[in-house]
Coordinates of C-alpha atoms in Angstrom, one line a residue:
M1 CA -0.2 -0.1 -0.1
S2 CA 1.1 3.3 -1.5
E3 CA 2.7 5.5 2.2
H4 CA 0.9 9.0 -0.1
G5 CA -1.2 9.3 -1.8
G6 CA -4.6 11.6 -0.5
A7 CA -3.2 11.9 3.6
G8 CA -2.6 15.3 4.9
Q9 CA 1.0 16.3 6.4
H10 CA 2.1 13.1 8.1
G11 CA -0.3 10.7 7.7
R12 CA -3.5 12.4 9.3
N13 CA -6.1 12.5 7.2
A14 CA -9.2 15.7 6.9
S15 CA -10.9 14.7 10.2
G16 CA -7.5 14.8 12.0
G17 CA -7.1 11.2 12.4
V18 CA -4.2 8.8 11.4
G19 CA -5.3 7.7 7.5
V20 CA -3.5 4.1 7.5
S21 CA -0.8 5.9 4.8
G22 CA 0.0 7.4 7.6
I23 CA 1.1 4.4 9.1
G24 CA 1.4 2.1 6.2
E25 CA 0.1 -1.5 5.4
F26 CA 1.8 -3.4 7.8
G27 CA 1.3 -0.7 10.6
L28 CA -2.3 -1.7 9.8
I29 CA -2.0 -5.3 10.0
G30 CA -0.1 -5.2 13.3
K31 CA -2.9 -2.8 15.2
I32 CA -5.7 -5.1 13.7
T33 CA -4.3 -8.6 14.1
A34 CA -3.6 -7.5 17.7
R35 CA -7.0 -6.7 17.9
L36 CA -8.4 -10.6 17.2
S37 CA -9.0 -13.4 18.8
Y38 CA -9.4 -17.2 17.6
G39 CA -11.7 -19.8 18.0
P40 CA -10.6 -23.6 18.7
T41 CA -11.1 -24.7 14.9
T42 CA -7.9 -21.8 14.4
L43 CA -4.6 -24.1 14.1
L44 CA -2.5 -21.1 13.1
G45 CA -4.2 -17.3 12.9
P46 CA -2.4 -14.3 10.9
G47 CA 1.0 -13.6 10.6
D48 CA 2.3 -16.6 7.7
D49 CA 1.4 -16.7 4.2
A50 CA -1.7 -18.8 4.6
A51 CA -3.8 -19.3 8.2
V52 CA -4.2 -23.4 8.9
V53 CA -8.1 -23.3 10.0
A54 CA -9.4 -27.5 11.1
A55 CA -11.2 -29.6 9.1
P56 CA -12.8 -32.4 11.0
D57 CA -15.0 -33.7 8.3
G58 CA -12.8 -33.8 5.1
R59 CA -15.1 -30.6 3.2
V60 CA -15.0 -27.0 3.4
A61 CA -18.6 -24.6 3.1
A62 CA -16.5 -21.9 1.5
S63 CA -18.5 -18.5 0.1
T64 CA -17.9 -15.2 -0.1
D65 CA -19.9 -11.8 -0.3
V66 CA -19.0 -8.1 -1.1
L67 CA -19.9 -5.3 0.8
V68 CA -18.9 -2.0 -0.6
D69 CA -19.8 1.9 0.3
G70 CA -22.3 3.6 -1.2
R71 CA -24.1 0.4 -1.8
H72 CA -24.3 -2.3 0.3
F73 CA -23.8 0.8 3.4
R74 CA -23.5 4.0 3.7
R75 CA -20.8 5.1 6.5
D76 CA -22.8 7.6 8.4
W77 CA -25.9 5.6 8.5
S78 CA -23.7 2.6 10.4
S79 CA -20.1 2.1 12.6
A80 CA -17.3 0.4 11.0
R81 CA -18.5 -2.3 14.5
D82 CA -22.6 -2.5 12.6
V83 CA -20.3 -2.7 8.8
G84 CA -18.3 -5.8 10.4
H85 CA -20.8 -7.3 12.2
R86 CA -22.9 -7.0 8.4
A87 CA -20.0 -8.3 6.7
A88 CA -19.3 -11.2 8.6
A89 CA -23.3 -12.0 9.1
A90 CA -23.9 -12.1 5.5
N91 CA -21.3 -14.4 5.1
L92 CA -21.7 -16.6 8.2
A93 CA -25.5 -17.1 7.9
D94 CA -24.5 -18.5 3.9
I95 CA -22.4 -21.0 6.2
A96 CA -25.8 -22.0 8.5
A97 CA -27.6 -22.4 5.5
M98 CA -25.6 -25.1 4.0
G99 CA -26.4 -26.9 7.0
A100 CA -22.1 -26.2 8.1
T101 CA -21.4 -24.3 11.5
P102 CA -18.6 -21.9 10.7
T103 CA -15.2 -21.9 11.5
A104 CA -13.1 -19.2 10.0
L105 CA -12.7 -15.4 8.4
L106 CA -11.1 -14.8 5.5
V107 CA -11.2 -10.7 4.6
A108 CA -9.6 -8.5 2.3
L109 CA -9.8 -4.1 2.6
C110 CA -10.0 -2.0 0.3
M111 CA -9.8 1.4 0.9
P112 CA -8.6 5.2 0.8
A113 CA -6.0 5.9 1.2
D114 CA -6.8 8.3 4.1
L115 CA -9.2 6.5 5.9
D116 CA -9.2 6.7 9.7
T117 CA -7.3 3.9 11.3
A118 CA -9.6 3.9 13.5
W119 CA -12.0 3.3 11.4
A120 CA -10.9 0.2 9.8
E121 CA -9.7 -1.8 13.9
E122 CA -13.3 -0.7 14.8
L123 CA -14.7 -3.2 11.6
A124 CA -12.0 -5.6 12.5
D125 CA -13.9 -5.4 16.0
G126 CA -17.5 -5.9 14.6
L127 CA -16.0 -8.7 12.3
S128 CA -14.2 -10.7 15.0
A129 CA -16.8 -10.0 17.6
E130 CA -19.5 -11.2 14.7
A131 CA -17.7 -14.0 14.7
A132 CA -16.5 -15.2 17.7
T133 CA -20.3 -15.9 18.1
V134 CA -20.5 -19.4 16.4
G135 CA -17.2 -20.1 17.8
A136 CA -15.7 -18.9 14.6
S137 CA -12.4 -16.5 13.8
V138 CA -11.3 -13.9 11.6
V139 CA -8.1 -15.9 10.3
G140 CA -5.9 -13.4 7.7
G141 CA -6.9 -11.4 4.8
D142 CA -4.9 -8.4 2.2
M143 CA -5.5 -4.5 2.4
S144 CA -4.9 -2.6 -0.9
A145 CA -5.5 0.6 -1.6
S146 CA -8.7 2.6 -3.4
P147 CA -11.3 4.8 -4.3
T148 CA -13.6 3.4 -3.4
L149 CA -13.7 1.5 0.8
T150 CA -14.2 -2.1 -0.2
V151 CA -14.8 -5.6 2.1
A152 CA -14.9 -8.5 1.3
V153 CA -15.0 -11.4 3.0
T154 CA -14.7 -15.4 3.0
A155 CA -16.3 -17.5 5.1
L156 CA -15.0 -21.7 6.5
G157 CA -17.4 -24.0 7.6
D158 CA -17.8 -27.7 9.0
L159 CA -20.2 -30.1 7.7
A160 CA -19.6 -32.9 10.8
G161 CA -20.0 -35.2 8.3
R162 CA -24.1 -34.3 7.1
P163 CA -24.3 -34.1 3.4
P164 CA -25.2 -30.6 3.1
V165 CA -28.3 -29.3 2.3
L166 CA -28.7 -27.5 -1.6
R167 CA -31.1 -25.5 -3.4
S168 CA -32.1 -28.3 -5.5
G169 CA -33.9 -30.7 -2.3
A170 CA -37.7 -29.5 -2.4
R171 CA -40.0 -32.0 -3.1
P172 CA -43.7 -31.3 -3.4
G173 CA -45.6 -31.8 0.0
D174 CA -42.1 -30.4 2.1
V175 CA -43.4 -27.5 4.3
L176 CA -41.3 -24.7 4.1
A177 CA -40.6 -22.7 7.2
L178 CA -38.1 -19.6 8.5
A179 CA -36.0 -19.4 11.5
G180 CA -35.8 -16.1 12.4
R181 CA -37.3 -13.1 10.3
T182 CA -37.4 -10.8 7.8
G183 CA -39.3 -7.6 6.7
F184 CA -37.1 -5.3 10.0
A185 CA -33.9 -4.8 7.9
A186 CA -35.8 -3.3 4.8
A187 CA -37.6 -1.1 7.0
G188 CA -35.2 -0.2 8.4
L189 CA -33.1 0.8 5.5
T190 CA -36.6 3.1 4.4
V191 CA -36.7 5.2 7.7
L192 CA -33.0 5.7 7.2
T193 CA -33.1 6.6 3.6
R194 CA -36.7 9.1 4.8
G195 CA -33.8 10.6 7.0
F196 CA -35.6 9.1 10.0
R197 CA -33.3 7.0 12.7
T198 CA -36.2 5.7 14.6
P199 CA -38.4 3.1 15.4
R200 CA -34.7 2.2 16.8
L201 CA -35.7 -1.9 16.2
L202 CA -36.3 -1.2 13.1
V203 CA -32.7 0.8 12.6
E204 CA -29.9 -1.8 14.4
A205 CA -31.6 -4.4 12.3
Y206 CA -30.7 -2.6 9.3
R207 CA -27.0 -2.4 11.3
R208 CA -26.4 -5.8 12.9
P209 CA -28.8 -8.3 11.5
Q210 CA -30.0 -10.9 14.1
V211 CA -28.7 -14.0 12.5
P212 CA -29.5 -18.1 13.5
Y213 CA -26.6 -19.8 12.3
Q214 CA -27.4 -22.8 15.0
A215 CA -30.3 -23.1 13.4
G216 CA -29.2 -24.2 9.9
P217 CA -26.7 -27.0 11.3
Q218 CA -30.1 -28.4 13.7
A219 CA -32.4 -28.2 9.9
A220 CA -29.6 -30.7 7.8
Q221 CA -30.0 -33.3 11.4
L222 CA -33.9 -33.0 11.4
G223 CA -33.4 -34.0 7.7
A224 CA -34.1 -30.6 5.5
T225 CA -34.7 -31.1 1.7
S226 CA -33.8 -27.7 0.9
M227 CA -31.8 -24.5 2.4
I228 CA -31.4 -20.9 1.5
D229 CA -29.8 -18.0 3.2
V230 CA -32.1 -14.9 3.2
S231 CA -30.5 -12.0 2.3
D232 CA -31.8 -10.8 -1.5
G233 CA -35.7 -11.2 -0.6
L234 CA -38.1 -14.4 0.8
L235 CA -39.1 -14.5 -2.6
A236 CA -36.7 -13.6 -4.2
D237 CA -34.5 -16.3 -3.3
L238 CA -37.1 -19.0 -2.8
G239 CA -37.1 -18.8 -6.4
H240 CA -34.1 -19.9 -5.9
V241 CA -34.9 -23.4 -4.5
S242 CA -37.7 -23.5 -6.5
A243 CA -35.9 -23.4 -10.0
A244 CA -33.7 -25.6 -8.9
S245 CA -35.6 -28.2 -7.4
G246 CA -38.3 -27.9 -10.0
V247 CA -41.5 -27.1 -8.2
A248 CA -43.6 -24.4 -7.2
I249 CA -44.1 -22.4 -4.7
D250 CA -46.6 -21.2 -1.8
V251 CA -45.8 -18.7 0.5
R252 CA -49.0 -17.7 3.4
R253 CA -48.8 -14.0 4.7
D254 CA -50.5 -15.4 7.7
G255 CA -47.7 -17.9 8.0
F256 CA -46.0 -13.5 9.9
E257 CA -46.3 -11.4 12.5
V258 CA -46.3 -7.7 11.4
P259 CA -44.9 -7.0 14.8
R260 CA -46.1 -3.0 16.4
Q261 CA -43.1 -1.0 15.8
M262 CA -43.0 -2.4 11.8
A263 CA -46.8 -1.6 11.4
D264 CA -46.6 2.0 12.8
A265 CA -43.2 2.4 9.8
A266 CA -45.5 1.1 7.9
Q267 CA -47.9 3.1 8.5
A268 CA -46.1 7.0 8.3
L269 CA -44.3 5.9 5.6
G270 CA -47.1 4.5 3.1
V271 CA -45.3 1.5 3.1
D272 CA -47.7 -2.2 2.3
P273 CA -45.5 -4.1 5.5
Y274 CA -45.7 -6.8 3.2
T275 CA -43.8 -5.4 0.7
W276 CA -40.7 -4.9 3.1
I277 CA -41.5 -8.6 5.1
L278 CA -41.5 -11.0 1.4
A279 CA -39.5 -8.8 -0.3
G280 CA -37.0 -7.1 1.8
G281 CA -33.5 -8.0 2.2
D282 CA -30.5 -8.4 4.6
D283 CA -32.0 -9.7 7.2
H284 CA -30.6 -13.2 6.8
A285 CA -33.4 -15.9 7.9
L286 CA -32.6 -19.0 6.6
A287 CA -35.6 -20.6 4.3
A288 CA -36.3 -23.8 4.2
T289 CA -38.3 -27.4 3.6
F290 CA -39.1 -30.0 5.3
P291 CA -40.6 -32.9 4.8
P292 CA -44.0 -33.3 5.9
A293 CA -43.8 -35.7 8.7
V294 CA -40.8 -33.9 10.7
V295 CA -41.3 -32.0 13.8
L296 CA -40.4 -28.8 13.3
P297 CA -38.7 -27.5 17.0
S298 CA -38.1 -24.0 18.6
G299 CA -37.2 -21.3 16.3
W300 CA -38.6 -22.4 13.2
R301 CA -42.2 -21.4 12.0
P302 CA -43.9 -23.1 9.1
I303 CA -45.2 -20.1 6.4
G304 CA -45.8 -22.7 3.1
L305 CA -46.1 -25.6 1.0
V306 CA -43.7 -26.9 -1.8
T307 CA -46.7 -28.3 -5.3
D308 CA -45.7 -29.5 -8.2
G309 CA -45.4 -27.3 -10.7
A310 CA -42.9 -23.7 -11.3
G311 CA -42.6 -20.1 -9.3
V312 CA -43.7 -18.5 -6.3
T313 CA -47.0 -17.2 -5.0
V314 CA -48.1 -15.7 -2.1
D315 CA -51.8 -17.5 -0.9
G316 CA -52.0 -19.7 -3.8
V317 CA -51.6 -16.2 -6.7
A318 CA -48.5 -14.9 -8.3
Y319 CA -47.6 -11.3 -6.6
D320 CA -47.8 -8.3 -8.5
G321 CA -45.0 -6.3 -6.2
P322 CA -40.8 -6.2 -5.8
V323 CA -40.0 -9.9 -5.3
G324 CA -36.5 -8.3 -3.9
W325 CA -33.0 -7.1 -5.1
D326 CA -30.5 -7.4 -7.6
H327 CA -27.7 -6.4 -7.3
F328 CA -26.8 -4.7 -10.4
R329 CA -30.3 -2.9 -10.8

């Protein structure tokens, strides 16, 4: 990383803090790695050409996601720690959706040379804290100068001897169930976009998703036939399951409760709350299909059925609203 390129005198940035160019790449790496803690699957952390992570199963589930400043987050809406939690959650949820237990994160950080080092350190705190909730660790990564702040995360996970739960296994007659919540983060984003900071429940859901990580391996143990992380909107993501499995999926509105804060915000903003619930992303709930004989445990609730046919419907009819997020629209 360049030692110049945009920072002010003595490496200070416009806000008076120390820009990353002021301490250089290896100085920043040292500051970040000093803040990390490591779980039991980390056999060798940062410091060599590669980390070493235990893989007792002999297979590794892996997923990558990218967050771009101004596209996926805004620094005036979220703290660096919040962004760290969100970036980790987006990847850890993908591992859980395969029925695996997350073990490690690798993080690539591209940033302007005048980015305050404190921001990068707090980002690392958020990443590490979210990973620790499932016993995983940040074990390495890379960094580079870039005009656009970008956080790219790769997650690894352990299948514990079970086959992965794919999107392609749903069968007619299966029950569609959901673990976690949908619509909260989308509602929070709408609130922030309109210039408000409350209801806090919704805004905090956008800043730091509450992901039901343990529900993924639990679903695998129960014999889930398919599963997906709801990141881009429930209907959009169920569309992937429908296409991969060659089935139709019907979602029931009465499978969802609209909390008071969401109902109040929807009324104040002139929004149908089911638009958030059915098409909003970033909560990282897990949607799965189960054989009808399976008794769903606490944390999973039925929200629909799998039938013969193709496509996703709501209460038996085509949904005429937006179905989710598209990164290129």
